[in-house]
Short mmCIF file of C-alpha atoms in Angstrom, two decimals:
data_model
loop_
_atom_site.label_atom_id
_atom_site.label_comp_id
_atom_site.label_asym_id
_atom_site.label_seq_id
_atom_site.Cartn_x
_atom_site.Cartn_y
_atom_site.Cartn_z
CA MET A 1 103.82 108.77 115.41
CA ASN A 2 100.59 109.01 117.38
CA ILE A 3 98.10 106.76 119.11
CA LYS A 4 96.67 105.69 115.73
CA SER A 5 100.05 104.12 114.96
CA PHE A 6 99.42 101.52 117.64
CA GLN A 7 95.82 100.62 116.77
CA HIS A 8 96.82 97.61 114.70
CA THR A 9 99.11 96.40 117.47
CA GLY A 10 96.24 96.54 119.96
CA ILE A 11 93.90 94.77 117.56
CA ALA A 12 96.55 92.08 116.93
CA LEU A 13 96.92 91.46 120.66
CA VAL A 14 93.15 91.19 121.07
CA LEU A 15 93.02 88.72 118.16
CA GLN A 16 95.81 86.73 119.79
CA VAL A 17 93.83 86.51 123.03
CA VAL A 18 90.72 85.41 121.11
CA GLY A 19 92.83 82.81 119.31
CA TYR A 20 94.18 81.62 122.65
CA ILE A 21 90.68 81.33 124.10
CA LEU A 22 89.55 79.26 121.11
CA THR A 23 92.63 77.03 120.78
CA LYS A 24 94.45 77.23 124.15
CA SER A 25 97.61 78.09 122.18
CA TRP A 26 99.31 81.48 122.25
CA LEU A 27 101.23 80.49 119.11
CA LEU A 28 98.09 79.75 117.08
CA GLY A 29 96.47 82.94 118.36
CA GLY A 30 99.54 84.91 117.32
CA LEU A 31 99.68 83.26 113.91
CA PHE A 32 96.02 84.10 113.39
CA ALA A 33 96.59 87.75 114.32
CA ALA A 34 99.74 87.99 112.19
CA GLY A 35 97.95 86.41 109.24
CA VAL A 36 95.13 88.92 109.45
CA PHE A 37 97.51 91.86 109.21
CA ILE A 38 99.79 90.31 106.59
CA GLY A 39 96.75 89.64 104.41
CA ARG A 40 95.30 93.08 105.02
CA GLU A 41 98.47 94.96 104.17
CA HIS A 42 99.16 92.71 101.17
CA ALA A 43 95.71 93.53 99.79
CA GLN A 44 96.24 97.25 100.38
CA ALA A 45 99.66 97.18 98.67
CA GLU A 46 98.07 95.37 95.73
CA ALA A 47 95.32 97.97 95.46
CA ARG A 48 97.89 100.77 95.78
CA TRP A 49 99.98 99.29 92.95
CA ILE A 50 96.94 98.92 90.70
CA ARG A 51 95.86 102.49 91.44
CA HIS A 52 99.26 104.14 90.97
CA PHE A 53 101.08 101.96 88.44
CA GLY A 54 98.45 99.78 86.78
CA ASN A 55 96.21 102.54 85.42
CA TYR A 56 93.36 101.35 87.66
CA ASN A 57 93.25 98.12 85.68
CA ARG A 58 93.65 94.85 87.59
CA ALA A 59 94.65 93.08 84.35
CA ASN A 60 97.94 95.02 84.46
CA TYR A 61 98.77 93.50 87.85
CA ARG A 62 101.02 90.44 88.20
CA TRP A 63 101.49 88.41 91.37
CA TYR A 64 105.04 89.68 91.90
CA ASN A 65 104.12 93.39 91.74
CA VAL A 66 103.26 93.39 95.45
CA LEU A 67 106.95 92.69 96.14
CA GLU A 68 107.91 96.03 94.64
CA VAL A 69 109.02 98.57 97.22
CA ARG A 70 106.98 101.28 95.54
CA ALA A 71 103.77 99.38 96.34
CA TRP A 72 104.41 99.86 100.07
CA THR A 73 104.61 102.84 102.38
CA VAL A 74 106.64 103.00 105.58
CA ASP A 75 103.39 103.35 107.50
CA SER A 76 101.74 100.31 105.92
CA PHE A 77 104.82 98.12 106.18
CA PHE A 78 106.17 98.99 109.61
CA TRP A 79 103.31 100.34 111.72
CA ASP A 80 100.47 98.33 110.20
CA MET A 81 102.19 94.98 109.62
CA VAL A 82 105.62 94.50 111.23
CA LEU A 83 104.83 96.04 114.63
CA PRO A 84 101.71 93.90 115.21
CA ILE A 85 103.65 90.77 114.20
CA ILE A 86 106.50 91.61 116.58
CA SER A 87 104.03 92.29 119.40
CA VAL A 88 102.30 88.90 119.08
CA LEU A 89 105.69 87.18 118.87
CA ILE A 90 106.74 88.88 122.09
CA VAL A 91 103.56 87.77 123.86
CA TRP A 92 104.01 84.21 122.56
CA THR A 93 107.64 84.17 123.70
CA ILE A 94 106.81 85.45 127.19
CA LEU A 95 103.76 83.25 127.75
#
């Protein structure tokens, strides 16, 4: 674990503040930030599955393949998605 592990958390908090400025709602700002990282990591897991298990052919991919554990890494799941979501939930809960 290093400082790069927390980059997505910092970006999520900045997005939450931007969302708050635009909507005056910490919840909507947090949902926006969480959605950005859920979508980003979903897309990366999809690309990883296609690269490693789909022979680089998108036609081999089905919608449910992203749910396979082998499409995810600990880094992409925890540090890049779950930690930013937890951080924006904490800010929303406190404020």
